[in-house]
Short mmCIF file of C-alpha atoms in Angstrom, two decimals:
data_model
loop_
_atom_site.label_atom_id
_atom_site.label_comp_id
_atom_site.label_asym_id
_atom_site.label_seq_id
_atom_site.Cartn_x
_atom_site.Cartn_y
_atom_site.Cartn_z
CA MET H 202 0.00 0.00 0.00
CA ILE H 203 1.42 3.35 -1.08
CA ILE H 204 -0.10 6.65 0.03
CA ARG H 205 0.96 9.74 -1.88
CA PRO H 206 -0.31 13.18 -2.89
CA GLU H 207 -2.75 13.37 -5.77
CA GLU H 208 -1.15 13.94 -9.18
CA PRO H 209 -2.84 15.47 -12.26
CA GLU H 210 -3.07 12.11 -14.00
CA ASP H 211 -5.09 10.76 -11.02
CA ILE H 212 -8.10 13.05 -11.52
CA ALA H 213 -10.22 10.74 -13.70
CA THR H 214 -9.52 7.75 -11.48
CA ILE H 215 -10.35 9.75 -8.35
CA ARG H 216 -13.71 10.63 -9.93
CA HIS H 217 -14.30 6.93 -10.55
CA VAL H 218 -13.36 5.99 -6.95
CA GLU H 219 -15.64 8.69 -5.50
CA LYS H 220 -18.59 7.64 -7.68
CA GLN H 221 -18.12 3.95 -6.88
CA ALA H 222 -17.67 4.52 -3.15
CA PHE H 223 -20.73 6.73 -2.78
CA GLY H 224 -22.90 5.28 -5.55
CA GLN H 225 -23.52 8.72 -7.05
CA PRO H 226 -21.53 11.54 -8.67
CA ALA H 227 -22.16 14.24 -6.01
CA GLU H 228 -18.95 13.64 -4.05
CA ALA H 229 -16.88 13.40 -7.26
CA ASP H 230 -18.36 16.72 -8.39
CA LEU H 231 -17.58 18.24 -4.99
CA VAL H 232 -13.96 17.09 -5.19
CA ASP H 233 -13.62 18.60 -8.68
CA ARG H 234 -15.03 21.95 -7.50
CA LEU H 235 -12.80 21.98 -4.43
CA ARG H 236 -9.73 21.11 -6.51
CA THR H 237 -10.41 24.19 -8.66
CA ALA H 238 -11.42 26.58 -5.87
CA CYS H 239 -8.99 25.53 -3.19
CA PRO H 240 -5.31 25.27 -4.11
CA GLU H 241 -4.31 24.79 -0.46
CA GLN H 242 -6.15 21.47 -0.24
CA ILE H 243 -4.46 18.26 0.87
CA SER H 244 -5.46 15.45 -1.46
CA LEU H 245 -4.02 11.97 -0.93
CA VAL H 246 -4.50 8.72 -2.81
CA VAL H 247 -3.74 5.12 -1.96
CA ILE H 248 -2.25 2.73 -4.49
CA ILE H 249 -2.45 -1.04 -4.12
CA GLU H 250 -0.84 -3.24 -6.78
CA ASN H 251 -0.52 -0.26 -9.16
CA GLN H 252 -4.24 0.58 -8.81
CA LEU H 253 -5.59 3.77 -7.26
CA VAL H 254 -8.20 2.43 -4.81
CA GLY H 255 -8.80 5.29 -2.37
CA HIS H 256 -8.82 9.06 -1.98
CA ILE H 257 -9.09 11.56 0.85
CA LEU H 258 -9.44 15.33 0.75
CA PHE H 259 -8.80 17.97 3.41
CA THR H 260 -9.72 21.59 2.71
CA PRO H 261 -9.39 24.76 4.78
CA ALA H 262 -12.04 25.34 7.42
CA VAL H 263 -12.51 27.98 10.08
CA ILE H 264 -14.01 28.28 13.54
CA GLU H 265 -15.74 31.62 13.99
CA TYR H 266 -16.14 32.50 17.65
CA GLU H 267 -19.00 34.60 18.99
CA ASP H 268 -16.63 37.50 19.71
CA GLY H 269 -15.55 37.62 16.05
CA ALA H 270 -12.23 35.82 16.49
CA LYS H 271 -11.39 33.15 13.91
CA LEU H 272 -9.18 30.09 13.94
CA GLY H 273 -8.12 28.29 10.78
CA GLY H 274 -7.86 24.54 10.39
CA PHE H 275 -9.05 21.90 7.95
CA GLY H 276 -12.13 19.87 7.16
CA LEU H 277 -12.03 16.21 6.15
CA ALA H 278 -14.42 15.43 3.31
CA PRO H 279 -14.70 13.18 1.51
CA VAL H 280 -12.84 9.94 2.09
CA ALA H 281 -13.58 7.25 -0.48
CA VAL H 282 -12.42 3.69 -1.08
CA LEU H 283 -13.46 1.39 -3.92
CA PRO H 284 -16.08 -1.03 -2.57
CA THR H 285 -13.91 -4.10 -3.22
CA PHE H 286 -11.17 -2.60 -1.01
CA GLN H 287 -13.40 -1.40 1.84
CA LYS H 288 -13.08 -2.88 5.33
CA GLN H 289 -9.42 -3.69 4.69
CA GLY H 290 -7.83 -0.70 6.46
CA VAL H 291 -7.46 1.48 3.37
CA GLY H 292 -9.66 4.31 4.67
CA THR H 293 -7.98 4.10 8.07
CA ALA H 294 -4.55 4.41 6.46
CA LEU H 295 -5.67 7.43 4.40
CA ILE H 296 -7.09 9.21 7.45
CA GLN H 297 -3.97 8.54 9.51
CA ALA H 298 -1.70 9.74 6.71
CA GLY H 299 -3.74 12.91 6.23
CA LEU H 300 -3.72 13.70 9.95
CA GLU H 301 0.07 13.25 10.01
CA VAL H 302 0.46 15.74 7.13
CA LEU H 303 -1.74 18.27 8.94
CA GLN H 304 0.13 17.78 12.20
CA ASP H 305 3.47 18.24 10.41
CA ARG H 306 2.09 21.49 8.97
CA LYS H 307 1.19 22.65 12.49
CA GLN H 308 -2.54 22.93 11.78
CA SER H 309 -4.85 23.61 14.73
CA PHE H 310 -7.75 21.26 14.07
CA VAL H 311 -9.61 18.99 11.68
CA ILE H 312 -13.41 18.78 11.56
CA VAL H 313 -15.47 15.96 10.13
CA LEU H 314 -19.15 15.26 9.68
CA GLY H 315 -19.39 11.49 9.75
CA GLN H 316 -20.01 8.25 11.59
CA HIS H 317 -19.60 8.95 15.29
CA GLU H 318 -18.60 5.31 15.92
CA PHE H 319 -15.72 5.42 13.40
CA TYR H 320 -13.80 8.67 13.80
CA PRO H 321 -12.99 8.67 17.56
CA ARG H 322 -10.30 6.02 16.95
CA PHE H 323 -8.31 8.78 15.19
CA GLY H 324 -8.69 11.30 18.03
CA PHE H 325 -11.92 12.97 16.92
CA GLN H 326 -14.36 14.01 19.64
CA PRO H 327 -17.86 15.45 19.48
CA ALA H 328 -17.38 19.15 18.71
CA SER H 329 -20.22 19.90 21.12
CA GLN H 330 -17.77 19.11 23.95
CA TYR H 331 -15.99 22.31 22.94
CA GLN H 332 -19.17 24.33 22.28
CA ILE H 333 -18.44 24.18 18.54
CA THR H 334 -21.38 23.69 16.20
CA CYS H 335 -21.48 22.94 12.49
CA GLN H 336 -22.43 25.48 9.83
CA PHE H 337 -24.97 23.00 8.50
CA ALA H 338 -27.99 23.53 10.75
CA GLY H 339 -29.90 20.43 11.71
CA GLU H 340 -27.00 18.00 11.45
CA ASN H 341 -26.81 15.26 14.06
CA PRO H 342 -24.59 16.77 16.79
CA GLU H 343 -22.94 13.39 17.42
CA ALA H 344 -21.86 13.21 13.78
CA PHE H 345 -20.00 16.54 13.90
CA MET H 346 -16.54 16.00 15.39
CA ILE H 347 -13.27 17.80 15.86
CA HIS H 348 -9.70 16.63 16.31
CA LEU H 349 -7.48 19.19 18.01
CA LEU H 350 -4.02 18.79 16.53
CA ASN H 351 -2.59 21.46 18.82
CA ASN H 352 -4.04 24.06 21.15
CA LYS H 353 -2.48 27.03 19.37
CA GLY H 354 -5.20 29.64 19.07
CA PHE H 355 -7.99 27.31 20.21
CA GLN H 356 -10.44 29.06 22.52
CA SER H 357 -12.77 27.38 25.00
CA LYS H 358 -15.86 29.31 24.00
CA ALA H 359 -18.79 28.87 21.66
CA GLY H 360 -18.21 29.03 17.95
CA VAL H 361 -19.36 27.81 14.55
CA ALA H 362 -17.12 25.69 12.35
CA ARG H 363 -17.38 26.39 8.65
CA TYR H 364 -16.13 24.27 5.79
CA HIS H 365 -14.75 25.83 2.60
CA SER H 366 -17.33 28.00 0.81
CA VAL H 367 -17.71 25.43 -2.00
CA PHE H 368 -19.65 23.25 0.47
CA TYR H 369 -22.36 25.92 0.59
CA SER H 370 -23.18 25.28 -3.05
CA LEU H 371 -24.24 21.69 -2.46
#
């Protein structure tokens, strides 16, 4: 298993992986829009036996505190693995690799909206524990989680976490 940054020749295969993993083109379309709108993204792929079988994307996010202060970090979305390679540790390896990159880059936090049974193994906790809510009103509070990579700039007060603006167009 090789995990590496996305390369231009991977784009079509990433679209295929996203569509197969989610059973629809919405996530593939989102990745394409984020790739164009967000040059500071972190996009990783996993290769097994010369085949691209998984993809993960991290894009800039921000916590806006009630007093107007802001803290930058990243949002994880989406992570996709071809169905025939799921439940074999591929997604886990992608998430761990992405978190290592973000930690090496001294990022403050990563947010994710996902399965609350899955993400805690990587250090994610319910964001509600920190009085942080998600920009998407009505989301299951248990599904919205945060992983504090360091405490630099993090404030223990209420705030709203916002994904990259492209997510608003969904």
